[in-house]
CSV table of C-alpha atoms and ligand atoms in Angstrom, one decimal:
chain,number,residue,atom,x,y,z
A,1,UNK,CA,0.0,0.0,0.0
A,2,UNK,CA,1.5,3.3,-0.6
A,3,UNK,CA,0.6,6.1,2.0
A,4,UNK,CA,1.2,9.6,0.7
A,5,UNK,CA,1.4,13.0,3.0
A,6,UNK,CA,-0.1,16.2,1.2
A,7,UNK,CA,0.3,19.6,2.4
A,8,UNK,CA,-2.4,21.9,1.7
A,9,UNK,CA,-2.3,25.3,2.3
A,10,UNK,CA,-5.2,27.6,3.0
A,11,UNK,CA,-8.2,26.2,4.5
A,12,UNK,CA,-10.3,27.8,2.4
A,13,UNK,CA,-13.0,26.5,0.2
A,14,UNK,CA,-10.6,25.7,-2.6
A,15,UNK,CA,-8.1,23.9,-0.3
A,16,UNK,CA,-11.2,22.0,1.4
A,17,UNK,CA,-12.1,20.8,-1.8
A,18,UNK,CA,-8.7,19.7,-3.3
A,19,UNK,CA,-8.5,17.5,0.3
A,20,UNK,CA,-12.5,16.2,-0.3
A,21,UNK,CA,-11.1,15.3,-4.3
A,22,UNK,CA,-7.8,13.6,-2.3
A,23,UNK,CA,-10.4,11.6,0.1
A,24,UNK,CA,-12.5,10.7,-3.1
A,25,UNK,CA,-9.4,8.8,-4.5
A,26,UNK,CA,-7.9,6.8,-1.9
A,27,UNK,CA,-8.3,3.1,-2.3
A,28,UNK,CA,-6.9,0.0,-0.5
A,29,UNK,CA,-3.7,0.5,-2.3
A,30,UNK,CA,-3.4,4.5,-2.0
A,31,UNK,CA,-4.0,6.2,0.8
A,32,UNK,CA,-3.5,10.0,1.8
A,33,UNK,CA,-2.6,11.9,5.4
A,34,UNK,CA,-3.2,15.6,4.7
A,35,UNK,CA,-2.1,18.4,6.7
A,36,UNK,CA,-4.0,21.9,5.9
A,37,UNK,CA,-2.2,24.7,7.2
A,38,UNK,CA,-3.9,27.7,7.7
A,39,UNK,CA,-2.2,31.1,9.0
A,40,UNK,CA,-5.6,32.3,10.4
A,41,UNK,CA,-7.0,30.9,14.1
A,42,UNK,CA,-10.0,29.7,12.5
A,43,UNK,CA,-10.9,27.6,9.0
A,44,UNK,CA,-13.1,28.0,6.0
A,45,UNK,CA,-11.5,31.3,4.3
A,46,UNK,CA,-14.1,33.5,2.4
A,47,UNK,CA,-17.1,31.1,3.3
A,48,UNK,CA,-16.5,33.0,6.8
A,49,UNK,CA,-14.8,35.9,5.8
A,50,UNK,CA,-16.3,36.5,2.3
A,51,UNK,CA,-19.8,35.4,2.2
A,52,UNK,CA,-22.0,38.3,2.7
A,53,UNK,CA,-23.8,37.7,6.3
A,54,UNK,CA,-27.2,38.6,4.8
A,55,UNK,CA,-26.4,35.1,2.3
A,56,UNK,CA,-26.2,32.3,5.0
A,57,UNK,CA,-27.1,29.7,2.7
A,58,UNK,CA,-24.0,30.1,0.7
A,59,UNK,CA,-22.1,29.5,4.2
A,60,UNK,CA,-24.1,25.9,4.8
A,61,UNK,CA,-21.4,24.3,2.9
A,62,UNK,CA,-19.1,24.9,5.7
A,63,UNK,CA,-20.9,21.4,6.8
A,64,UNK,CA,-18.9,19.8,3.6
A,65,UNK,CA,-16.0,21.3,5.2
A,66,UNK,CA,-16.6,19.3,8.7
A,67,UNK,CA,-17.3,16.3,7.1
A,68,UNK,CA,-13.6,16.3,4.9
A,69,UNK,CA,-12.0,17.7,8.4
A,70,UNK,CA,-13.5,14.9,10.0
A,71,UNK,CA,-12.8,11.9,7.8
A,72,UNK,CA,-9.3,10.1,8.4
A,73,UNK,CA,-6.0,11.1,8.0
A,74,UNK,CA,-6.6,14.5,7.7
A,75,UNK,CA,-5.5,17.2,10.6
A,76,UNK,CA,-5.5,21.3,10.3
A,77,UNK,CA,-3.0,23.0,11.5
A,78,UNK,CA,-4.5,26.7,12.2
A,79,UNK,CA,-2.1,29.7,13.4
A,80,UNK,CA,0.3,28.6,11.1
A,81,UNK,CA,2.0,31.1,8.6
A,82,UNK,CA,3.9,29.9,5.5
A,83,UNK,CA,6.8,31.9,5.2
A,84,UNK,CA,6.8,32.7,8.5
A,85,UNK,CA,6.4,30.0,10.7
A,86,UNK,CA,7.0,27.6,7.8
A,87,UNK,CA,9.0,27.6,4.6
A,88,UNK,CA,7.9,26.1,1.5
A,89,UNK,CA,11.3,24.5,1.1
A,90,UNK,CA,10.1,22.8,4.6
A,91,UNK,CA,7.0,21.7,2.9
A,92,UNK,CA,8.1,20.3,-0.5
A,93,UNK,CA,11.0,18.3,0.7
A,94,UNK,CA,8.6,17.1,3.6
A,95,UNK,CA,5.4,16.2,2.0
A,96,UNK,CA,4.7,14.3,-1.2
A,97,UNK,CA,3.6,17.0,-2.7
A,98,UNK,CA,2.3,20.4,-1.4
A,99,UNK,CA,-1.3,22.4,-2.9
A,100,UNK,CA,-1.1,26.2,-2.5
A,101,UNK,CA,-4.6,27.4,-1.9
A,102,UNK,CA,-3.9,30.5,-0.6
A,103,UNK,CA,-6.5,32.7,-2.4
A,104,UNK,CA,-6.1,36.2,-3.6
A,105,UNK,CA,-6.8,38.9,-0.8
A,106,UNK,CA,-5.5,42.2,-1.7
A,107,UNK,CA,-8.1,44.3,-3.6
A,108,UNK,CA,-6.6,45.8,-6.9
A,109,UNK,CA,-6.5,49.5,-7.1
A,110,UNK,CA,-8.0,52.1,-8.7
A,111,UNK,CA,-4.8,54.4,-9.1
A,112,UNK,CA,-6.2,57.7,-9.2
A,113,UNK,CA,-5.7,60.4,-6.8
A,114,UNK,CA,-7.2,60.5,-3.4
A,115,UNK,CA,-7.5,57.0,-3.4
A,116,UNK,CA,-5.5,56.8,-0.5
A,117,UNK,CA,-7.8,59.7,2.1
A,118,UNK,CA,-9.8,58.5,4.7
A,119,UNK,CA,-13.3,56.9,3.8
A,120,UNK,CA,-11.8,55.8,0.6
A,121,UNK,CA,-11.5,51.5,1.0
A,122,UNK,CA,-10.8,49.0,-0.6
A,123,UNK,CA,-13.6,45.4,-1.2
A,124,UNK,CA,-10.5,43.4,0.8
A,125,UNK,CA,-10.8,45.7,3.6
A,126,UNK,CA,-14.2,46.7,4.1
A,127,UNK,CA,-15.8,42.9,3.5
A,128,UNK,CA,-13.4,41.0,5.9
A,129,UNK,CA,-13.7,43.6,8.3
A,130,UNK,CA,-18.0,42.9,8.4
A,131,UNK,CA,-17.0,39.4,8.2
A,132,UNK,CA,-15.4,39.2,11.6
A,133,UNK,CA,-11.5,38.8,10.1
A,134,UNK,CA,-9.3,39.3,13.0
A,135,UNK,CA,-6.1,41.6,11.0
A,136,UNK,CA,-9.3,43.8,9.5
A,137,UNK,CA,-11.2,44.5,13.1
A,138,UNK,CA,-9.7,48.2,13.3
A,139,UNK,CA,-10.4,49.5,9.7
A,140,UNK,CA,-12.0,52.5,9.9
A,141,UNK,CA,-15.2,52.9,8.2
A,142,UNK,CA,-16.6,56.5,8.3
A,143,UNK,CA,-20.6,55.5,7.9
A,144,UNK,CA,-21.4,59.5,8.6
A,145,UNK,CA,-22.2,60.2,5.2
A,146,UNK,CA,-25.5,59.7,4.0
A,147,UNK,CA,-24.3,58.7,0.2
A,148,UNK,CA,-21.8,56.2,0.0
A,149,UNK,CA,-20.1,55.1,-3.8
A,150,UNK,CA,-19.6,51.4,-4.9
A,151,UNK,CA,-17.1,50.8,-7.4
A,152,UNK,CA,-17.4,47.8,-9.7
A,153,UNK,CA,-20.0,45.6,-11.5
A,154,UNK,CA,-19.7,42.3,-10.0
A,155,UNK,CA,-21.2,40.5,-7.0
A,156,UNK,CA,-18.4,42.1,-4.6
A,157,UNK,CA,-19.8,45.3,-5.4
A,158,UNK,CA,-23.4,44.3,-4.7
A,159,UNK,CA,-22.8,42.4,-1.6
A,160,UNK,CA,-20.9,46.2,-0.2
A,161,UNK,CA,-24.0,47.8,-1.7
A,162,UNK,CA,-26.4,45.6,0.0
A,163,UNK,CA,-24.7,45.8,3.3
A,164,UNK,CA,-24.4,49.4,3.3
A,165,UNK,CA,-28.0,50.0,2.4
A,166,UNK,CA,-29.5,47.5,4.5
A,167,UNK,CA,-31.5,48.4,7.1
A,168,UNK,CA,-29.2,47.0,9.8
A,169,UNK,CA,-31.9,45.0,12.5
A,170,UNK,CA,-32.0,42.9,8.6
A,171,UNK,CA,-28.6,42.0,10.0
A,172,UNK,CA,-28.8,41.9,13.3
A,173,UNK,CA,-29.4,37.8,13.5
A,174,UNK,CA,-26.8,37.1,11.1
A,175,UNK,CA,-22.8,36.8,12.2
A,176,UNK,CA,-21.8,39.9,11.0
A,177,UNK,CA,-19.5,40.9,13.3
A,178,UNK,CA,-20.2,43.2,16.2
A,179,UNK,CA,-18.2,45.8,15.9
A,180,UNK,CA,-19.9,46.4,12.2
A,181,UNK,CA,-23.2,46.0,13.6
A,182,UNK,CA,-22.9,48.6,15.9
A,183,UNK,CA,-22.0,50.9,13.5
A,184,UNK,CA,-23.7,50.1,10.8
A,185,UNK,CA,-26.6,50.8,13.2
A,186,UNK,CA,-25.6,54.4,13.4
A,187,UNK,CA,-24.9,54.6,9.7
A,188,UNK,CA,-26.0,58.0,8.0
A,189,UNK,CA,-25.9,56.0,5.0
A,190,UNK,CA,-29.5,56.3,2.6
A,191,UNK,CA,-27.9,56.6,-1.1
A,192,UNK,CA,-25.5,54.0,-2.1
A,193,UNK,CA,-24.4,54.5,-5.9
A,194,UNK,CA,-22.7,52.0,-7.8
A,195,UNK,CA,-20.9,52.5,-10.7
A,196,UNK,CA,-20.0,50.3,-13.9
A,197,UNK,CA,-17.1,51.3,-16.5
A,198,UNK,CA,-19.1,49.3,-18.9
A,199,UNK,CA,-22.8,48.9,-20.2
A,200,UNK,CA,-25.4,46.4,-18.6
A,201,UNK,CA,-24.6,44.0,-21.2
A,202,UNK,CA,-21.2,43.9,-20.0
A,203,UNK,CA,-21.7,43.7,-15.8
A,204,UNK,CA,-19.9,40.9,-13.9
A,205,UNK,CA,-23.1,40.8,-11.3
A,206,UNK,CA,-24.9,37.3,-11.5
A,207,UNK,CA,-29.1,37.1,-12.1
A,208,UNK,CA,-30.0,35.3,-8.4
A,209,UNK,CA,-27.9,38.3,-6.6
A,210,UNK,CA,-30.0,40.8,-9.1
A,211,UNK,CA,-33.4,39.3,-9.2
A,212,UNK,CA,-33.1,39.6,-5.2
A,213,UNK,CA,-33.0,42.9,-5.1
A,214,UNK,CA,-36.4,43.7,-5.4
A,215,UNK,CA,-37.5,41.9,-2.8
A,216,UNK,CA,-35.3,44.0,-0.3
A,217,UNK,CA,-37.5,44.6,2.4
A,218,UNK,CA,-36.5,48.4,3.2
A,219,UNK,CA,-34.2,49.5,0.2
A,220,UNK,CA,-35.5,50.6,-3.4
A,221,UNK,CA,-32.9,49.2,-6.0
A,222,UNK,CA,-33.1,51.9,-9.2
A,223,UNK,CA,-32.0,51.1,-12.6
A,224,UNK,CA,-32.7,53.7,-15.7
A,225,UNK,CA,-35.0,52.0,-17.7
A,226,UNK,CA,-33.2,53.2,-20.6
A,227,UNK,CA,-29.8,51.6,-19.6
A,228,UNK,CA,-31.5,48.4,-20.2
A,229,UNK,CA,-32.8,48.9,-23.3
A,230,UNK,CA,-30.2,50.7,-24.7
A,231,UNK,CA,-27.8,47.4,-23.6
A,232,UNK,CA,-30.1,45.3,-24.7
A,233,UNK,CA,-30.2,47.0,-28.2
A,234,UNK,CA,-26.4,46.8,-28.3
A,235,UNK,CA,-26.2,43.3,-27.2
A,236,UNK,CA,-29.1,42.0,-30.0
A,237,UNK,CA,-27.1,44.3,-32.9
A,238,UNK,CA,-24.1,41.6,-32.2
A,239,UNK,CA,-26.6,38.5,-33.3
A,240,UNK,CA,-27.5,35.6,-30.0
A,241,UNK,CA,-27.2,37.3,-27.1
A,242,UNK,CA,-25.3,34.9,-24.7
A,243,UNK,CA,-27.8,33.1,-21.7
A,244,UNK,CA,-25.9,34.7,-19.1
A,245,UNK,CA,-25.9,38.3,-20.4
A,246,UNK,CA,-29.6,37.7,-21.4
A,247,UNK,CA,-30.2,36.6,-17.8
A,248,UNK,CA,-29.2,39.8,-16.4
A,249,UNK,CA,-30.6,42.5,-18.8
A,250,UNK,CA,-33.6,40.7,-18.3
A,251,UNK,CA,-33.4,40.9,-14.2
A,252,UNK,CA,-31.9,44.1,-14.6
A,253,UNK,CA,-35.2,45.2,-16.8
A,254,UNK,CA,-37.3,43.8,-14.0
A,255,UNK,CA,-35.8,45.9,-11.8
A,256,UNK,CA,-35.5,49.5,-13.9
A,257,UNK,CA,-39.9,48.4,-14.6
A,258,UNK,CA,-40.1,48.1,-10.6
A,259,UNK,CA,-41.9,51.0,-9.4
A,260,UNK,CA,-40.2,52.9,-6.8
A,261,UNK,CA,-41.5,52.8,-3.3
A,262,UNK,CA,-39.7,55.8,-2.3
A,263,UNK,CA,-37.9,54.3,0.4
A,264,UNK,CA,-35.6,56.4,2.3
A,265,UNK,CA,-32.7,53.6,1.8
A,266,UNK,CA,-31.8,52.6,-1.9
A,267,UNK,CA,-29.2,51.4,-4.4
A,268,UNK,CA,-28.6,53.5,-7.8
A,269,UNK,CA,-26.7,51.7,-10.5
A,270,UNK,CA,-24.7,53.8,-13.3
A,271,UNK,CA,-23.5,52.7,-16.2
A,272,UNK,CA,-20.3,54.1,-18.5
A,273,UNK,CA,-18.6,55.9,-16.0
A,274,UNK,CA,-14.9,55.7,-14.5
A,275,UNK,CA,-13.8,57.7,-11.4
A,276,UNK,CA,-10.5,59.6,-12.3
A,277,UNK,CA,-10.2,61.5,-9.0
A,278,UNK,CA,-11.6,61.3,-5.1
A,279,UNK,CA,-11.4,65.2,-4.0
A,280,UNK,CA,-11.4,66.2,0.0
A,281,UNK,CA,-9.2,67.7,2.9
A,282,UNK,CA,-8.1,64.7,4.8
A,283,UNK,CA,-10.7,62.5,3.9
A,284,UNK,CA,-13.3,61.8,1.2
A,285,UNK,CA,-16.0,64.3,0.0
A,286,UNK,CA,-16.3,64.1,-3.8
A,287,UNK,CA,-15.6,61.4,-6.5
A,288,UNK,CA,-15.0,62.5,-9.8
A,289,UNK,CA,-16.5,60.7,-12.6
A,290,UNK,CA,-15.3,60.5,-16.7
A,291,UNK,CA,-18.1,59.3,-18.7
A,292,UNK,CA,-17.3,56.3,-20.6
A,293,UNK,CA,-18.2,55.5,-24.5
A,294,UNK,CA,-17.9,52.6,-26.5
A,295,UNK,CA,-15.9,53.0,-30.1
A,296,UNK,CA,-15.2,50.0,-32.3
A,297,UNK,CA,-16.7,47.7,-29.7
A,298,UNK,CA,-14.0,49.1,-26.5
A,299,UNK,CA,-15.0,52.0,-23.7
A,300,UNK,CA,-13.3,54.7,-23.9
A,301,UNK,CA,-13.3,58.0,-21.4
A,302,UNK,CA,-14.7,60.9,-23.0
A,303,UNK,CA,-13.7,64.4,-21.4
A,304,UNK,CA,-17.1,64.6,-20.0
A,305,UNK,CA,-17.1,64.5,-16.5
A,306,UNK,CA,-19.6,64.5,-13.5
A,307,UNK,CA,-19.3,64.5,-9.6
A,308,UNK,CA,-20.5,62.7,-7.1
A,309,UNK,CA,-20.7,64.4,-3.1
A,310,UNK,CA,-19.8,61.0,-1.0
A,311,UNK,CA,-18.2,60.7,2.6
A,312,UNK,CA,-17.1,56.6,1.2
A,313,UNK,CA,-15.8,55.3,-1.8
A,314,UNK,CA,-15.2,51.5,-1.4
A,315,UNK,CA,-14.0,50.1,-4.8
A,316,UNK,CA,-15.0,46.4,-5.7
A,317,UNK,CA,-12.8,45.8,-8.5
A,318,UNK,CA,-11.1,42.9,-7.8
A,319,UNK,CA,-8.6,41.0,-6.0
A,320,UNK,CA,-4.8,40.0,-6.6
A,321,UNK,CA,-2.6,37.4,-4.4
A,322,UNK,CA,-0.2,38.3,-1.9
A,323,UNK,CA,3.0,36.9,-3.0
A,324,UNK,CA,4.6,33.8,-1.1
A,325,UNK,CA,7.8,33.8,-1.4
A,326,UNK,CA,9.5,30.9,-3.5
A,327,UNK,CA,6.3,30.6,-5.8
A,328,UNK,CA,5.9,32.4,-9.1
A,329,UNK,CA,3.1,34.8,-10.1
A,330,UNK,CA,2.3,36.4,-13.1
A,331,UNK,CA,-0.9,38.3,-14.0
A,332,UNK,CA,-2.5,38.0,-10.8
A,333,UNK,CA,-2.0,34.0,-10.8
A,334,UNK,CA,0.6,31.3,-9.6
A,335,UNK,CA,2.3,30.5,-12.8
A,336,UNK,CA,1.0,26.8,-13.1
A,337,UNK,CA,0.2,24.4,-16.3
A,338,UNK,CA,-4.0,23.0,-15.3
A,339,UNK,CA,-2.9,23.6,-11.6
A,340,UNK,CA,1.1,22.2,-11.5
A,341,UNK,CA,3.7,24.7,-10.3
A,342,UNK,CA,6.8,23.4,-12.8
A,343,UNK,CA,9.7,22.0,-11.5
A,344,UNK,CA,8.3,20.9,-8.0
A,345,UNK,CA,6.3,19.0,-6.2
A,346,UNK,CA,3.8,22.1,-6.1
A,347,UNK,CA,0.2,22.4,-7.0
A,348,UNK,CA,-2.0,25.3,-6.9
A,349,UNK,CA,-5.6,25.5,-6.6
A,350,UNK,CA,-8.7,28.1,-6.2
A,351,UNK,CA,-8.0,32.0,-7.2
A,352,UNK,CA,-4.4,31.9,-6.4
A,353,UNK,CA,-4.4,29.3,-9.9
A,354,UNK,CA,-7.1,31.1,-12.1
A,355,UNK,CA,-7.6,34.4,-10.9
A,356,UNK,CA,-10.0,35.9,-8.5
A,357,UNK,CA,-13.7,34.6,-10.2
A,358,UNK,CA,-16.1,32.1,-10.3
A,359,UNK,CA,-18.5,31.7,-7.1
A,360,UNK,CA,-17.6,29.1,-3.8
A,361,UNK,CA,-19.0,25.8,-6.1
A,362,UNK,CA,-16.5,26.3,-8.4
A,363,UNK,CA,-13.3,25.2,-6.6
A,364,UNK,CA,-15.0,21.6,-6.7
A,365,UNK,CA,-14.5,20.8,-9.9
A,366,UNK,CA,-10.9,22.7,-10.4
A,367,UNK,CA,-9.9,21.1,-7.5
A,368,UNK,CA,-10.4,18.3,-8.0
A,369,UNK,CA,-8.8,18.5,-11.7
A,370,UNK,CA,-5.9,19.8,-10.4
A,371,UNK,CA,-5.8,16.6,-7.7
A,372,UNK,CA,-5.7,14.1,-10.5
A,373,UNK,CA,-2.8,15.5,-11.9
A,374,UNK,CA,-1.0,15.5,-8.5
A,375,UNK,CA,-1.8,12.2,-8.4
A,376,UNK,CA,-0.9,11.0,-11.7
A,377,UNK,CA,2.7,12.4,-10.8
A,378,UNK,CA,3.2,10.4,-7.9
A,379,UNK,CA,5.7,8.1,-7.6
A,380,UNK,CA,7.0,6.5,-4.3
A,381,UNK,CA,5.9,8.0,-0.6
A,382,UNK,CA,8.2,10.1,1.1
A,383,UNK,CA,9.8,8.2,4.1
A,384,UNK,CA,8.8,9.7,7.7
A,385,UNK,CA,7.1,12.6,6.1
A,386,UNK,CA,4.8,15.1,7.6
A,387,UNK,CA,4.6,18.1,9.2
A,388,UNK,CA,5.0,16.1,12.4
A,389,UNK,CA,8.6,15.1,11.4
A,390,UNK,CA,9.8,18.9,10.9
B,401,NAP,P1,-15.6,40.5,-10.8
B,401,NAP,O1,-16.8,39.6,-10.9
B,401,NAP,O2,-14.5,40.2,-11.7
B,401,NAP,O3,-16.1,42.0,-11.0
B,401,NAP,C1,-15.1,43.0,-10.9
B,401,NAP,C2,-15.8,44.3,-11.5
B,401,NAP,O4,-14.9,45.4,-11.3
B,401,NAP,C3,-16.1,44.3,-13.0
B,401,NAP,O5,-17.4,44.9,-13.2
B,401,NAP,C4,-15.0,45.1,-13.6
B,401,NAP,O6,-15.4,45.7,-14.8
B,401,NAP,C5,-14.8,46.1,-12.5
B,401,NAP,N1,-13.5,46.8,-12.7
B,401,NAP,C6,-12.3,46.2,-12.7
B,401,NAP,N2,-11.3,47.2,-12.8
B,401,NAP,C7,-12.0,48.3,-12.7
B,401,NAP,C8,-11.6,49.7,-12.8
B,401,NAP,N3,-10.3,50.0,-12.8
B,401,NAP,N4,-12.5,50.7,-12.7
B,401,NAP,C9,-13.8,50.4,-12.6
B,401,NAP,N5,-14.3,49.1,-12.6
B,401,NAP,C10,-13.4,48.1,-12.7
B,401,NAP,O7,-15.0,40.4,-9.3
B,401,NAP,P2,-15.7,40.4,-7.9
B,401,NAP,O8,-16.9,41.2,-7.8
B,401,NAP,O9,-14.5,40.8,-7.0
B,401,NAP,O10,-16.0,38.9,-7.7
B,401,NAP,C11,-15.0,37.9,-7.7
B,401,NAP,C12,-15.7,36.5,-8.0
B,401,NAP,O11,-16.4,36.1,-6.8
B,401,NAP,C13,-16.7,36.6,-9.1
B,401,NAP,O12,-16.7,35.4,-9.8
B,401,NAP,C14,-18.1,36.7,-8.3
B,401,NAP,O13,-19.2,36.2,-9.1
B,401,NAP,C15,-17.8,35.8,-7.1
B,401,NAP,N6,-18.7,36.2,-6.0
B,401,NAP,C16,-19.9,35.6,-6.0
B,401,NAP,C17,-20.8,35.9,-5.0
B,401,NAP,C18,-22.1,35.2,-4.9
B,401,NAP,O14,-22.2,34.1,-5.5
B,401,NAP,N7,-23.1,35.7,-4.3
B,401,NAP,C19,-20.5,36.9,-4.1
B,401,NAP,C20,-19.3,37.6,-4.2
B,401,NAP,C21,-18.4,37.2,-5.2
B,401,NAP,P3,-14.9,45.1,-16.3
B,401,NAP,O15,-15.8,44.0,-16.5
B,401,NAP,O16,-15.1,46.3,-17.1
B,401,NAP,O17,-13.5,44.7,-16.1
């Protein structure tokens, strides 16, 4: 019987998965111990610290997660830093072979002046710090504004948009954490505006997260009618539209033909525009806006411009990795071939192989990909290996 040791790091949903697809494979003759390191206290990455709280079906497949944890051979290792408290030259002459699944947690930037004064944050900052992450407890989120700007077109942006226009006792029996609660509850935030570079027919957001909007319970969500059919216009002039894209416009449609309620909390989508400058003396109190056109099928800014009055700017624009040392990145990505890091026993798995997209459920599958091919490579165990050995 051969008995290999794996080393995953990140005990996130990707890293979970990669050890389920591991599980999954063992037979009589093959058999796997897996150690998950994980630098934070607690396991289960951005199910716990990404998942917006007012989604707690999304975090139910924590449950998978116990049941992998709890199956033999495998043990977590919390508290543990690669790098830091371990070395990946520790790991890969240690264990069989080693998965990275250390996500991608530092939000990309928008680069334009007074990005850096207070009340202007970043998607990685604000959402971990609702989320309960213990390095994002003392970010400071100025909620005395009463008109707050989103930046970004995916479901980042509309889970910041949501949970800044909520009306917080929505909240209060989910585990968002409590120092957000309590200020959330004193929130002067009514107005949240989100803002897309691009036309409808071109937003990241998903139909479930938009077709729930309209059932908010104490926030208006307001499209321009006219976005919608103008995208859709633009998307039928290119021949099918794709099911996806279709999917939206159509959800977004439902809710621009939503009548308003005149709720005193809402979210206001805006289409074509780019913020090129966040004005204010020591902290936020204007965005600046270019207004976007599309030529020859790419946006383009125009030198029209409009602004904004806002106390917060959080940008939603996506997410890069935070290098680890003795691993290579390009792009935004570990430079891997379907998952294997060349010239090692390395793997890589979740965002930190493919770039920050696709929702939780999609790790399964690439996981467990990447997991045959680690496989396939095997050749003979590793004598007395294990992180119990170093
Ligand atoms: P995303 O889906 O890639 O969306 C990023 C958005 O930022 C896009 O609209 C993009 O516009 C825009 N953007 C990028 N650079 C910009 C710039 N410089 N200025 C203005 N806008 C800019 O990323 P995400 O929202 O971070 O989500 C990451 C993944 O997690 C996605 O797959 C998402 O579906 C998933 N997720 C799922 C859920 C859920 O299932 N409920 C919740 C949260 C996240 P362009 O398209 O023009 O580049």
């Amino acid at each position: 019987m051969n008995a290999f040791s794996i080393a995953i790091v990140g005990a996130g949903p990707a890293g979970y998965f990669a050890a389920q697809a591991l599980q999954n494979l063992q037979t009589d003759n093959l058999k796997f111990k897996i150690d998950m390191i994980e630098k934070l206290p607690t396991p289960w990455g951005l199910v716990r610290s990404g998942v917006a709280p007012d989604h707690p079906k999304i975090k139910t497949v924590s449950k998978v997660f116990e049941k992998i944890a709890t199956t033999e051979g495998f043990q977590l290792f919390c508290n543990v830093e690669l790098g830091k408290d371990i070395t990946i030259d520790e790991l890969t002459s240690n264990y069989d072979a080693v998965v990275i699944a250390t996500g991608s947690d530092r939000g990309r930037r928008l680069g334009i002046p007074g990005e850096n004064l207070r009340g202007s944050l970043s998607s990685a900052e604000f959402v971990p710090w609702y989320n309960a992450h213990p390095d994002y407890v003392d970010v400071d989120v100025p909620l005395d504004t009463d008109t707050a700007v989103v930046i970004g077109a995916g479901n980042v942006a509309m889970d910041v948009a949501r949970m800044l226009a909520l009306e917080p006792s929505e909240l209060d029996t989910s585990d968002t954490s409590l120092h957000a609660l309590e200020l959330l509850h004193s929130s002067s935030i009514r107005k949240v505006h989100v803002f897309a570079r691009r036309g409808p027919e071109h937003a990241a957001f998903t139909s479930p997260e938009l077709r729930e909007l309209p059932k908010l319970e104490h926030t208006d969500a307001v499209i321009g009618s006219c976005d919608i059919e103008d995208a859709i216009k633009r998307a039928e002039s290119l021949g099918e539209v794709p099911k996806d894209v279709r999917s939206n416009l159509d959800a977004m449609l439902s809710i621009a033909n939503t009548p308003s309620q005149n709720r005193d909390r809402s979210i206001n989508f805006h289409f074509f525009a780019s913020p090129i400058e966040i004005k204010g003396d020591q902290r936020v109190e204007e965005v600046i806006f270019a207004v976007n056109k599309v030529e020859n099928g790419k946006v383009v800014q125009t030198s029209d411009t409009y602004s904004v009055k806002t106390g917060l700017i959080i940008s939603a624009i996506g997410y890069e990795p935070e290098p680890i040392s003795g691993i290579p990145y390009e792009n935004g990505k570990v430079v891997n071939q379907e998952g294997r890091i060349s010239d090692s026993n390395m793997y890589v798995v979740g965002w930190a192989k493919r770039g920050p997209s696709g929702v939780i459920g999609t790790n399964k599958s690439d996981s467990a990909a990447v997991i045959e091919h680690l496989i396939s490579d095997l050749k003979t165990p590793k004598p007395n290996s294990g992180i119990g050995k170093l």
